[in-house]
Short mmCIF file of C-alpha atoms and ligand atoms in Angstrom, two decimals:
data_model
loop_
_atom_site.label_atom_id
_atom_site.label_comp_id
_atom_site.label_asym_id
_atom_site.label_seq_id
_atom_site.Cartn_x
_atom_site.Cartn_y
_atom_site.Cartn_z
CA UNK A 1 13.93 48.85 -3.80
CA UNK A 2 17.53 49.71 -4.24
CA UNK A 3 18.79 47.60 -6.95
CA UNK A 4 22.35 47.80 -6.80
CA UNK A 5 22.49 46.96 -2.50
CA UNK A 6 20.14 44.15 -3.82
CA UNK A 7 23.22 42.52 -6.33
CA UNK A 8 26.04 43.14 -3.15
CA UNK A 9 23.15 41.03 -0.85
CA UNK A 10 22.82 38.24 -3.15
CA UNK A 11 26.78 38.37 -3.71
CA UNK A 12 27.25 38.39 0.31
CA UNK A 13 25.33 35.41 1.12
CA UNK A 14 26.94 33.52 -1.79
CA UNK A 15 30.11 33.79 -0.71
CA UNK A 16 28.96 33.12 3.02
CA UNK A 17 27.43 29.43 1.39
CA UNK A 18 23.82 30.97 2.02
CA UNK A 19 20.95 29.02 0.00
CA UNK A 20 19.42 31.67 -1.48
CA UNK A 21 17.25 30.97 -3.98
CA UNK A 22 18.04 30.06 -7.56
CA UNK A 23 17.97 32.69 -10.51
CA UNK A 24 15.94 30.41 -12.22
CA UNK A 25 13.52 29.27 -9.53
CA UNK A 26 12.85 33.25 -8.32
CA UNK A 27 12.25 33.70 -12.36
CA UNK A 28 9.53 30.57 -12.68
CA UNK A 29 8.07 32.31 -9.18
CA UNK A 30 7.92 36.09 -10.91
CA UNK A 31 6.10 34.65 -13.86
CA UNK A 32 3.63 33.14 -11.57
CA UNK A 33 3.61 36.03 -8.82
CA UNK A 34 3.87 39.17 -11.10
CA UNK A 35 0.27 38.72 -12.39
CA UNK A 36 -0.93 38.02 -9.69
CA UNK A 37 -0.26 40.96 -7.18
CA UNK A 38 -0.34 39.32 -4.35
CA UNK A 39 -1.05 41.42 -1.07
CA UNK A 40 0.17 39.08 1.88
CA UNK A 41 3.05 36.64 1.39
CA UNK A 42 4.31 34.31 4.17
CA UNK A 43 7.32 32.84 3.86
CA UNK A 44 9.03 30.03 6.16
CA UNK A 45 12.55 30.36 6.03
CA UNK A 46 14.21 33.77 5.40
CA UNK A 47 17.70 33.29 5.45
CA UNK A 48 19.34 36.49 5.25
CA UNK A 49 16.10 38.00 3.61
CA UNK A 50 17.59 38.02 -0.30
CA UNK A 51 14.17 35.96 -1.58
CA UNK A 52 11.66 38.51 0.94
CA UNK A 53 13.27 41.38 -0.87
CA UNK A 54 12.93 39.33 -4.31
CA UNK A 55 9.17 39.30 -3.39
CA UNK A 56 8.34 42.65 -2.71
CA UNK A 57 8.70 43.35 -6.45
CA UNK A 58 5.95 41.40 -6.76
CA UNK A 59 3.36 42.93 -4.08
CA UNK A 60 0.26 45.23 -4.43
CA UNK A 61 0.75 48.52 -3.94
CA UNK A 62 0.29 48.39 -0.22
CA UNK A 63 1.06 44.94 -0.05
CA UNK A 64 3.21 42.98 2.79
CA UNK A 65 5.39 39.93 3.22
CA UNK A 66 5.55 37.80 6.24
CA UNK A 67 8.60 36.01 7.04
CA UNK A 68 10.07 33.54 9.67
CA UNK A 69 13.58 32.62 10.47
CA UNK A 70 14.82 30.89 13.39
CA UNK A 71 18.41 31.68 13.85
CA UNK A 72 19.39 34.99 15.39
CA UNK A 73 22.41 35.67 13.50
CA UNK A 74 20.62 35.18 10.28
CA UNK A 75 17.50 37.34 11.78
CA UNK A 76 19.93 40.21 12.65
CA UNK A 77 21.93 39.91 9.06
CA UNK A 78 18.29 39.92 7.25
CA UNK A 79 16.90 42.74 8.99
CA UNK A 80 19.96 44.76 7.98
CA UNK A 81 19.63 43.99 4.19
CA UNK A 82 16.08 44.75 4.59
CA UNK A 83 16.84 48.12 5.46
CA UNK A 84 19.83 48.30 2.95
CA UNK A 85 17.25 47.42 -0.04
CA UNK A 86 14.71 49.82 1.54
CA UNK A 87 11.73 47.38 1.77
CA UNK A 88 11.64 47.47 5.36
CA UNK A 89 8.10 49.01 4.98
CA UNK A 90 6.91 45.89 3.32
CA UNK A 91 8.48 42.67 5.15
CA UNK A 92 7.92 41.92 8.53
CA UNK A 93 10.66 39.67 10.14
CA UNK A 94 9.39 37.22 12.33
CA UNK A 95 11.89 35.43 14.89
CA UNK A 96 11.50 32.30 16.15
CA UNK A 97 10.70 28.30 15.16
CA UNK A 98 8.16 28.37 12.44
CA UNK A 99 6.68 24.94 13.75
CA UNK A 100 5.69 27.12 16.96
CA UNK A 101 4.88 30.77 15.16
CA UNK A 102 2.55 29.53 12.42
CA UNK A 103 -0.14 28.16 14.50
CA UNK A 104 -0.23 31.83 16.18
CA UNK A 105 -0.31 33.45 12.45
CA UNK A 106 -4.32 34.60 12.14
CA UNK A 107 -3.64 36.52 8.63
CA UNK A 108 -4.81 35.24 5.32
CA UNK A 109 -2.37 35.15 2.89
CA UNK A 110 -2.47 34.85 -0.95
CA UNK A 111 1.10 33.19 -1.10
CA UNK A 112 2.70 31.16 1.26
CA UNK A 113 6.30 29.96 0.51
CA UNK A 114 7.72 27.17 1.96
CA UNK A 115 11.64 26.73 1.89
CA UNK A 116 13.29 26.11 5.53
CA UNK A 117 13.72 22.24 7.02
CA UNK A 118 12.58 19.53 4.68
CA UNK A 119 11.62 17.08 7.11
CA UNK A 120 8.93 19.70 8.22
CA UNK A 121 7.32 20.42 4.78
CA UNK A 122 4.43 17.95 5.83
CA UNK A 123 3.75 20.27 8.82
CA UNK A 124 4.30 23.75 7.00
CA UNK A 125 1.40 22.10 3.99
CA UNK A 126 -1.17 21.42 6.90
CA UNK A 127 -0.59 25.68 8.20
CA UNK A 128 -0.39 27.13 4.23
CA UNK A 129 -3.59 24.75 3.95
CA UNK A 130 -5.19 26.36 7.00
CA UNK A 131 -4.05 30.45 6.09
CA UNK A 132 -4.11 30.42 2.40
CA UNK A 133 -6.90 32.96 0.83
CA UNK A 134 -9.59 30.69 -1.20
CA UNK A 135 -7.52 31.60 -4.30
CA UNK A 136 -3.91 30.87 -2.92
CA UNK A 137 -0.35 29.73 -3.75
CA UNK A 138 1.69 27.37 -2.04
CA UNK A 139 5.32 27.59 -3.06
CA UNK A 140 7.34 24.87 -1.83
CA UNK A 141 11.01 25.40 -3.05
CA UNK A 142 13.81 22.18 -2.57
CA UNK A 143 10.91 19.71 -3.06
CA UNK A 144 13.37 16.81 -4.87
CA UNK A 145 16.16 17.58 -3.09
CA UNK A 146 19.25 17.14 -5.38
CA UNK A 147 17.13 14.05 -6.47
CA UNK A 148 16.70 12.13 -4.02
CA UNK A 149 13.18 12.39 -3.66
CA UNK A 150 12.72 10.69 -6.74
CA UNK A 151 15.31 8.22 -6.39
CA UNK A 152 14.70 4.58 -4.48
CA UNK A 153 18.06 5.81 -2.74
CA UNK A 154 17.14 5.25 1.51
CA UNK A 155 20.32 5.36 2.66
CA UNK A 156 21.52 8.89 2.88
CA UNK A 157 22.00 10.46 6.22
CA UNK A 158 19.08 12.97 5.42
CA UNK A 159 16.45 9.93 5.22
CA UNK A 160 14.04 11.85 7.50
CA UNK A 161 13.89 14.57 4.83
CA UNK A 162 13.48 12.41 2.53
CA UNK A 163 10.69 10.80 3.60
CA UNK A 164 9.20 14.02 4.81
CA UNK A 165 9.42 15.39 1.33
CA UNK A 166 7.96 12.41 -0.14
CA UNK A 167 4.67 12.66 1.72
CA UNK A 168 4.53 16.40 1.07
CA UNK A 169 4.34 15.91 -2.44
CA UNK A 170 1.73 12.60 -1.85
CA UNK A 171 -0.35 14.81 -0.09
CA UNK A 172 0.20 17.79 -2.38
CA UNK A 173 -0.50 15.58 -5.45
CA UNK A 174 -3.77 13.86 -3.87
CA UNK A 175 -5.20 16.61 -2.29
CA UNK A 176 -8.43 17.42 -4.15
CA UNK A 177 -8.61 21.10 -3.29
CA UNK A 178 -5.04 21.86 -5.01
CA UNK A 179 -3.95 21.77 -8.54
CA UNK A 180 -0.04 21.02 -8.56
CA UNK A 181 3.01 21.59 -10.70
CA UNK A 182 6.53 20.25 -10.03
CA UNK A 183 9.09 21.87 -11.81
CA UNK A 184 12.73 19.94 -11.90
CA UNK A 185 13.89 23.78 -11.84
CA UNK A 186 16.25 24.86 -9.22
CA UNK A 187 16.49 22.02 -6.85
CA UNK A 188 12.76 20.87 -7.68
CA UNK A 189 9.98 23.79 -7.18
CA UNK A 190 6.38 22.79 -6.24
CA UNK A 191 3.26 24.90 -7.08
CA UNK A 192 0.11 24.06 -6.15
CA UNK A 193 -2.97 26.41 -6.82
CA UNK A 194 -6.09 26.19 -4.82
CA UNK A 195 -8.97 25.03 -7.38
CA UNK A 196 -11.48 27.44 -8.39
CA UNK A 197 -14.81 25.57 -6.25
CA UNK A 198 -17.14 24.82 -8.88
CA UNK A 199 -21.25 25.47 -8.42
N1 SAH B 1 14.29 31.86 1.47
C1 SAH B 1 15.72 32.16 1.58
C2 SAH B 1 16.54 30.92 1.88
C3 SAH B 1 16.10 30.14 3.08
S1 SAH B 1 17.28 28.91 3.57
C4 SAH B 1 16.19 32.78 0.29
O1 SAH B 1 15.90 32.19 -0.77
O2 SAH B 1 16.84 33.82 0.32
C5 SAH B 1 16.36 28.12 4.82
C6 SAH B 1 16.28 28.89 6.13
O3 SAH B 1 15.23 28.32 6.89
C7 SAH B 1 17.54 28.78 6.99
O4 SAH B 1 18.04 30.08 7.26
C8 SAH B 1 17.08 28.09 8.27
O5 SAH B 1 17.67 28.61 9.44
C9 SAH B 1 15.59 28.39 8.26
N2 SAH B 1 14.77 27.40 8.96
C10 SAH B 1 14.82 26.05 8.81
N3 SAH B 1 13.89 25.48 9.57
C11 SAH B 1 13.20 26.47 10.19
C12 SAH B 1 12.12 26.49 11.10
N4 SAH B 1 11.56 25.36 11.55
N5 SAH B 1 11.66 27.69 11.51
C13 SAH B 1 12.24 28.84 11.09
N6 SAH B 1 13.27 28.88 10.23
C14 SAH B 1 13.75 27.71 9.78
MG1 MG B 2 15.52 26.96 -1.15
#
């Protein structure tokens, strides 16, 4: 990984309004991720690839990262700073609606994070559910959503997010297979571990 074309990335899609993830959020995720070496990560929403090349840091050895982004210019600008950092031997840059790639996705993945449109969270949960390895992650970043989520506010334009969001963490929270965290860090970060089965 080359450090330094790493800062000028993150810099870049500042200044371009790009949500990256949060220096605080992609801290709470390395604690989590580091100890875990995971060896396949999916990721829905890649943006301009600064959070894929985050991740690699945290891979196995011979470990990969799948991620999905649906608008071209942002594909194009991603796979550039994927070579720039010199990971492009460890993320593979998948074009296209994730609501129509995951249900061709066949891997099993350790980690699956979820951060691209809100209103589909409830969607993205039922694919992580279906392609996470019996001891997987699922990462959902943006889950209050500058507090609305938690609010009784209904009458912001982004309703259908809202909503959305609220029955991913319902189902996240009742789900007996998963264990979950919300952190208010960032702009709200869920975790939710698969439960060890007991016999
Ligand atoms: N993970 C990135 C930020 C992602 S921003 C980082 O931290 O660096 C969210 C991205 O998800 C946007 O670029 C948006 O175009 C993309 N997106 C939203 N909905 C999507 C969908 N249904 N399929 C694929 N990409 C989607
Ligand atoms: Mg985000």
């Amino acid at each position: 990984m080359n450090i330094k074309e790493l800062k000028n990335i993150k810099n870049e899609a500042l200044n371009q309004n790009i949500p990256i993830i949060m220096d605080d959020t992609l801290e709470v995720i390395r604690q989590i991720l580091l100890p875990k070496h995971p060896n396949r990560i999916l990721e829905i929403g890649t943006a301009v690839g600064y959070s894929a090349i985050c991740f690699t840091e945290f891979l196995e050895p011979h470990g990969l990262i799948d991620t999905i982004e649906r608008e071209e210019e942002r594909v194009n600008q991603a796979k550039e700073n994927i070579r720039r950092a010199e990971v492009e031997d460890r993320i593979n840059l998948l074009f296209g609606d994730a609501v129509e790639i995951l249900p061709t996705l066949e891997n099993e993945y350790d980690v699956v994070f979820i951060d691209a449109a809100k209103s589909k969270y409830p969607f993205f949960l039922n694919q992580a559910l279906r392609l996470l390895a019996d001891d997987g992650i699922i990462i959902a970043d943006n889950v209050l959503y500058k507090g609305y989520v938690m609010s009784d506010y209904n009458k912001h334009k982004q309703r259908t997010a809202v909503r959305n969001l609220r029955e991913f963490i319902k189902e996240i929270q009742e789900n007996p297979l998963l264990e979950t965290q919300i952190l208010e860090v960032g702009d709200g970060l869920a975790i939710s571990k698969i439960k060890a089965q007991e016999c």
